[in-house]
XYZ file of N, CA and C in Angstrom:
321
model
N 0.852 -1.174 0.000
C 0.000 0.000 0.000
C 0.892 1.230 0.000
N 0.802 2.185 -1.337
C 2.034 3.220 -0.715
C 0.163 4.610 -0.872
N 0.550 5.261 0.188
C -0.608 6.369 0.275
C 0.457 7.956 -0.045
N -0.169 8.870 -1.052
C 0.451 9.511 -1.193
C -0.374 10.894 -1.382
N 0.173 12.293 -0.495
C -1.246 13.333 -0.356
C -0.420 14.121 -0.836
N -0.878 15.007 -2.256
C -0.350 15.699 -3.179
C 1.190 15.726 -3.030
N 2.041 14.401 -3.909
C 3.268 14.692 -3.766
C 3.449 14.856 -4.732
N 3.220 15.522 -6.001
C 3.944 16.561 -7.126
C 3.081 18.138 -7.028
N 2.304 17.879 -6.351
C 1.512 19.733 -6.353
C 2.673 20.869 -6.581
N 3.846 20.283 -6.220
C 4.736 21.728 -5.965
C 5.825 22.046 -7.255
N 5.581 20.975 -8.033
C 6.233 20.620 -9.224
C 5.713 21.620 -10.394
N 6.833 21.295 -11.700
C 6.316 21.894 -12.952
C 5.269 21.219 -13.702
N 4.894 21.155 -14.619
C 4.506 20.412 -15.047
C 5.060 19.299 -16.478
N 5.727 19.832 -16.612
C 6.821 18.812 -17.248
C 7.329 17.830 -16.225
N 7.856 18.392 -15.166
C 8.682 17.375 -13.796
C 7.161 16.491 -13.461
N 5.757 17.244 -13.666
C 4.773 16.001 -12.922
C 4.402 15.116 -13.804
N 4.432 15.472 -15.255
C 4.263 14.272 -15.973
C 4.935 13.337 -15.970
N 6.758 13.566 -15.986
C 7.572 12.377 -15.904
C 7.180 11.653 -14.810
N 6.606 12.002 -13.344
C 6.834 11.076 -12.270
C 5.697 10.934 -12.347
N 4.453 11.075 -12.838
C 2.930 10.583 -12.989
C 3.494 9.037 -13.606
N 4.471 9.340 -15.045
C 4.748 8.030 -15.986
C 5.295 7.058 -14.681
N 6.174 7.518 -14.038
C 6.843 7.040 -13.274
C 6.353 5.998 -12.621
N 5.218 6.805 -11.672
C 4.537 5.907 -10.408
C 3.873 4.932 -11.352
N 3.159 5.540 -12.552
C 2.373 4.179 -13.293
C 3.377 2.942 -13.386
N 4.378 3.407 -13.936
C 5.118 1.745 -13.831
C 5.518 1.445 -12.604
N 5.990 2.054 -11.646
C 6.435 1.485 -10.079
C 4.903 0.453 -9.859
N 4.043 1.148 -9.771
C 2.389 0.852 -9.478
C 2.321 -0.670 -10.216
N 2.749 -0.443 -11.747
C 2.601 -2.144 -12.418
C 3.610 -3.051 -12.262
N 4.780 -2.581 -12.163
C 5.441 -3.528 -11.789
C 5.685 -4.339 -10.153
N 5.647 -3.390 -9.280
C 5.309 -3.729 -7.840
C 4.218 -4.111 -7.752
N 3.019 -3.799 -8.397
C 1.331 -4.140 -8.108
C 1.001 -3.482 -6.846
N 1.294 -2.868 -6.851
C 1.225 -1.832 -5.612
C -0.479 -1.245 -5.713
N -1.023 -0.997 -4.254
C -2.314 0.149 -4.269
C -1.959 1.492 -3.844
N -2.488 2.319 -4.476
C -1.948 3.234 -4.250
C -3.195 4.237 -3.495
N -2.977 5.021 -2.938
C -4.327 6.000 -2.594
C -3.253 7.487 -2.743
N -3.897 7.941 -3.510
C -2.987 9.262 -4.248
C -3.843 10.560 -4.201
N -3.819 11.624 -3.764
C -4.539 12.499 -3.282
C -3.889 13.583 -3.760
N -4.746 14.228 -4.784
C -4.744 15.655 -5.740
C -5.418 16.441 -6.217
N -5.176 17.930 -6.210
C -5.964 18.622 -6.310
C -6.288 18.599 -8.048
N -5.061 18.144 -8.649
C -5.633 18.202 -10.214
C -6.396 17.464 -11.191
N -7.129 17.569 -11.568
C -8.361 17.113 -12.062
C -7.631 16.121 -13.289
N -6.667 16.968 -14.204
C -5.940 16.001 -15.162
C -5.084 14.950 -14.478
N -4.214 15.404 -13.150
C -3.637 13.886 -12.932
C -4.604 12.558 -12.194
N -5.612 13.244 -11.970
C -6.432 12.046 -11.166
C -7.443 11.318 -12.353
N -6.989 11.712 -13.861
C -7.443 11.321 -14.618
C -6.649 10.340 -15.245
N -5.744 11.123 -15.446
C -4.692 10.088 -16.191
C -3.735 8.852 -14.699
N -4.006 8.960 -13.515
C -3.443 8.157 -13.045
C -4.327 6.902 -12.552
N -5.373 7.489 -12.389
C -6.693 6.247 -11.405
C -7.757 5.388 -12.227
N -7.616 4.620 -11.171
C -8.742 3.505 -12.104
C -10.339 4.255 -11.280
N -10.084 4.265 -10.105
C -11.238 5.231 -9.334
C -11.099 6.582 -8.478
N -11.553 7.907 -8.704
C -11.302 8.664 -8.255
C -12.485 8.695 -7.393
N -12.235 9.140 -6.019
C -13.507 9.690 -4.890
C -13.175 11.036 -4.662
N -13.982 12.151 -5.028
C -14.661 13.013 -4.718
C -14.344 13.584 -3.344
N -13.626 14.460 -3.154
C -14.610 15.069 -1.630
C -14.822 16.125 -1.539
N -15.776 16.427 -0.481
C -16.301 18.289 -0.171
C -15.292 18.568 1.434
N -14.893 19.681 1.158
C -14.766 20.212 2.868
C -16.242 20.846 3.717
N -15.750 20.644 4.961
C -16.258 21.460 5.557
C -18.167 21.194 5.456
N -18.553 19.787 5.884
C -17.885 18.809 6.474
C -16.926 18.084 5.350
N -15.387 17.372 5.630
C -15.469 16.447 4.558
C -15.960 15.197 4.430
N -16.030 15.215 3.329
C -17.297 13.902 2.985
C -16.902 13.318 1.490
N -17.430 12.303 1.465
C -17.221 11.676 -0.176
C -18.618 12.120 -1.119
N -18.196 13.252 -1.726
C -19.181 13.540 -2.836
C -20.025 12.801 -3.701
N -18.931 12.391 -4.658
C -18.894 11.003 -5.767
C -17.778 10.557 -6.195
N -18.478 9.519 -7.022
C -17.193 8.039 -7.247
C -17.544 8.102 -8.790
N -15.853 8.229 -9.301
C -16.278 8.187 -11.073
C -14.741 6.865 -11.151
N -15.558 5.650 -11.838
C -14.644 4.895 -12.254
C -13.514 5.684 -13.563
N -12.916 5.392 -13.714
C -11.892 5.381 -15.292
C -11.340 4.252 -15.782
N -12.431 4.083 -16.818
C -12.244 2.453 -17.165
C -11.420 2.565 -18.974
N -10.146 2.813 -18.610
C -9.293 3.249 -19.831
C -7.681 1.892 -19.149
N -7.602 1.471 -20.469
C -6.817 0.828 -20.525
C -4.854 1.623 -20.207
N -4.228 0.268 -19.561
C -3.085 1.253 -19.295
C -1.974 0.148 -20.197
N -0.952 0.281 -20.491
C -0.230 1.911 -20.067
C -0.886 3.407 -20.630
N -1.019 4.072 -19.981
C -1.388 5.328 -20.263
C -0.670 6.382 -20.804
N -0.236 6.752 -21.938
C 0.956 7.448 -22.736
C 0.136 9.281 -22.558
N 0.969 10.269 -22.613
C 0.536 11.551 -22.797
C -0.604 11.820 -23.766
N -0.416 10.946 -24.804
C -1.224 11.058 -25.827
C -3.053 10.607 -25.245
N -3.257 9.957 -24.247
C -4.439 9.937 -23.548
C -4.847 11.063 -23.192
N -4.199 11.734 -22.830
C -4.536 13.295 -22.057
C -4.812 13.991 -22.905
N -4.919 13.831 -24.355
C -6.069 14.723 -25.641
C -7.084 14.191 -26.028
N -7.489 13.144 -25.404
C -8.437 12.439 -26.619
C -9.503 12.741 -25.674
N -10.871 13.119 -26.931
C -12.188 12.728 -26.279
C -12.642 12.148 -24.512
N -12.038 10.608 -24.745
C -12.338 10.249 -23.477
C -11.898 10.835 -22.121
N -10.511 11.436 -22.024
C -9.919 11.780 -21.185
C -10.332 13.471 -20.869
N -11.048 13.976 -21.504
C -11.783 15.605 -21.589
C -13.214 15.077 -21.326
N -13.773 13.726 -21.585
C -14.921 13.662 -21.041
C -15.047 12.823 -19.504
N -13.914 12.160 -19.162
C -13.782 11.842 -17.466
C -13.401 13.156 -16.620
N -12.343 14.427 -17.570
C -12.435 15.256 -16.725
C -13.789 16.312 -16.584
N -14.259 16.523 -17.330
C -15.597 17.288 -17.280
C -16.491 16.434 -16.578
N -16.510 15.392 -16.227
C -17.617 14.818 -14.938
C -16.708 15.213 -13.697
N -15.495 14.960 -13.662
C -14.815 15.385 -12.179
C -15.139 16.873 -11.922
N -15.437 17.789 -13.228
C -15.918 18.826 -13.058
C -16.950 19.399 -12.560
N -17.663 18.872 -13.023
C -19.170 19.212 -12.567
C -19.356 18.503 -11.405
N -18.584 17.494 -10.766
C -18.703 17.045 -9.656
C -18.507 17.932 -8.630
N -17.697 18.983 -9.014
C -16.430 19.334 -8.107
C -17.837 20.982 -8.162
N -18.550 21.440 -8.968
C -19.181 22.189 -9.392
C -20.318 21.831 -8.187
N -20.891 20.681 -8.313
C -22.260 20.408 -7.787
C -21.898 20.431 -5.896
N -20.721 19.745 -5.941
C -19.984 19.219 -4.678
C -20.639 20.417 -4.114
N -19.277 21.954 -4.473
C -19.917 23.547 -3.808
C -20.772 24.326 -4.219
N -21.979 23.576 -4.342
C -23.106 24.707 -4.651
C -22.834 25.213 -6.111
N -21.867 25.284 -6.381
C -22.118 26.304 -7.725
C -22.655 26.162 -8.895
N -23.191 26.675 -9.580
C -23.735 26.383 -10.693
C -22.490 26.632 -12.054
N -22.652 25.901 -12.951
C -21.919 25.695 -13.883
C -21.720 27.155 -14.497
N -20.810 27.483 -15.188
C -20.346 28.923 -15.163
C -20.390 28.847 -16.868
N -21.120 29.084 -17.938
C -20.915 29.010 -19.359
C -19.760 30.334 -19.676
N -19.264 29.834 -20.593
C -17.952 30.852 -21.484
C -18.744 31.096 -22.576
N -18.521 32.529 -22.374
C -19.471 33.640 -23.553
C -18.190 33.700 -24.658
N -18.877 33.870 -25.528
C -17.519 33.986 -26.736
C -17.294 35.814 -27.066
């Protein structure tokens, strides 16, 4: 079991992609579980098979969105369709979680 609470938040993002690739293979080759805790919506996309949700204040478990995408997971996941449509549910999760209502972009 390795548990890990935002350990690239402080990183670039070039430096968090390499060690996102990273942990994925430590993760397959050890078979390791991991419980990985982040504020970013793209790495909890591209790293988890299940992300849980939470609200502060109280915290609580919001919702549960599987990610049922095959791995290894290459950068090239992080453009496609599917991976913009698991993050737009973490969105609106994260939307509904605090009250807010969805915010439309005026052109």
């Amino acid at each position: 079991l390795l548990l890990m609470d935002e350990p690239f938040g402080a990183l670039d993002e070039f430096t968090r992609h390499k060690l996102d690739a990273e942990l994925l293979a430590l993760w397959r080759s050890q078979k390791l579980t991991v419980v990985f805790v982040t504020h970013s919506i793209a790495e909890a996309v591209f790293l988890s098979q299940r992300v849980v949700m939470m609200a502060a204040r109280p915290g609580r478990i919001t919702d549960q969105l599987q990610i049922e995408e095959p791995y290894p997971r290459s950068r090239d996941f992080m453009v496609t369709p599917r991976f913009v449509m698991h993050a737009k549910q973490l969105q609106d999760s994260l939307h509904r979680a605090s009250g807010e209502d969805r915010v439309e972009a005026t052109p």
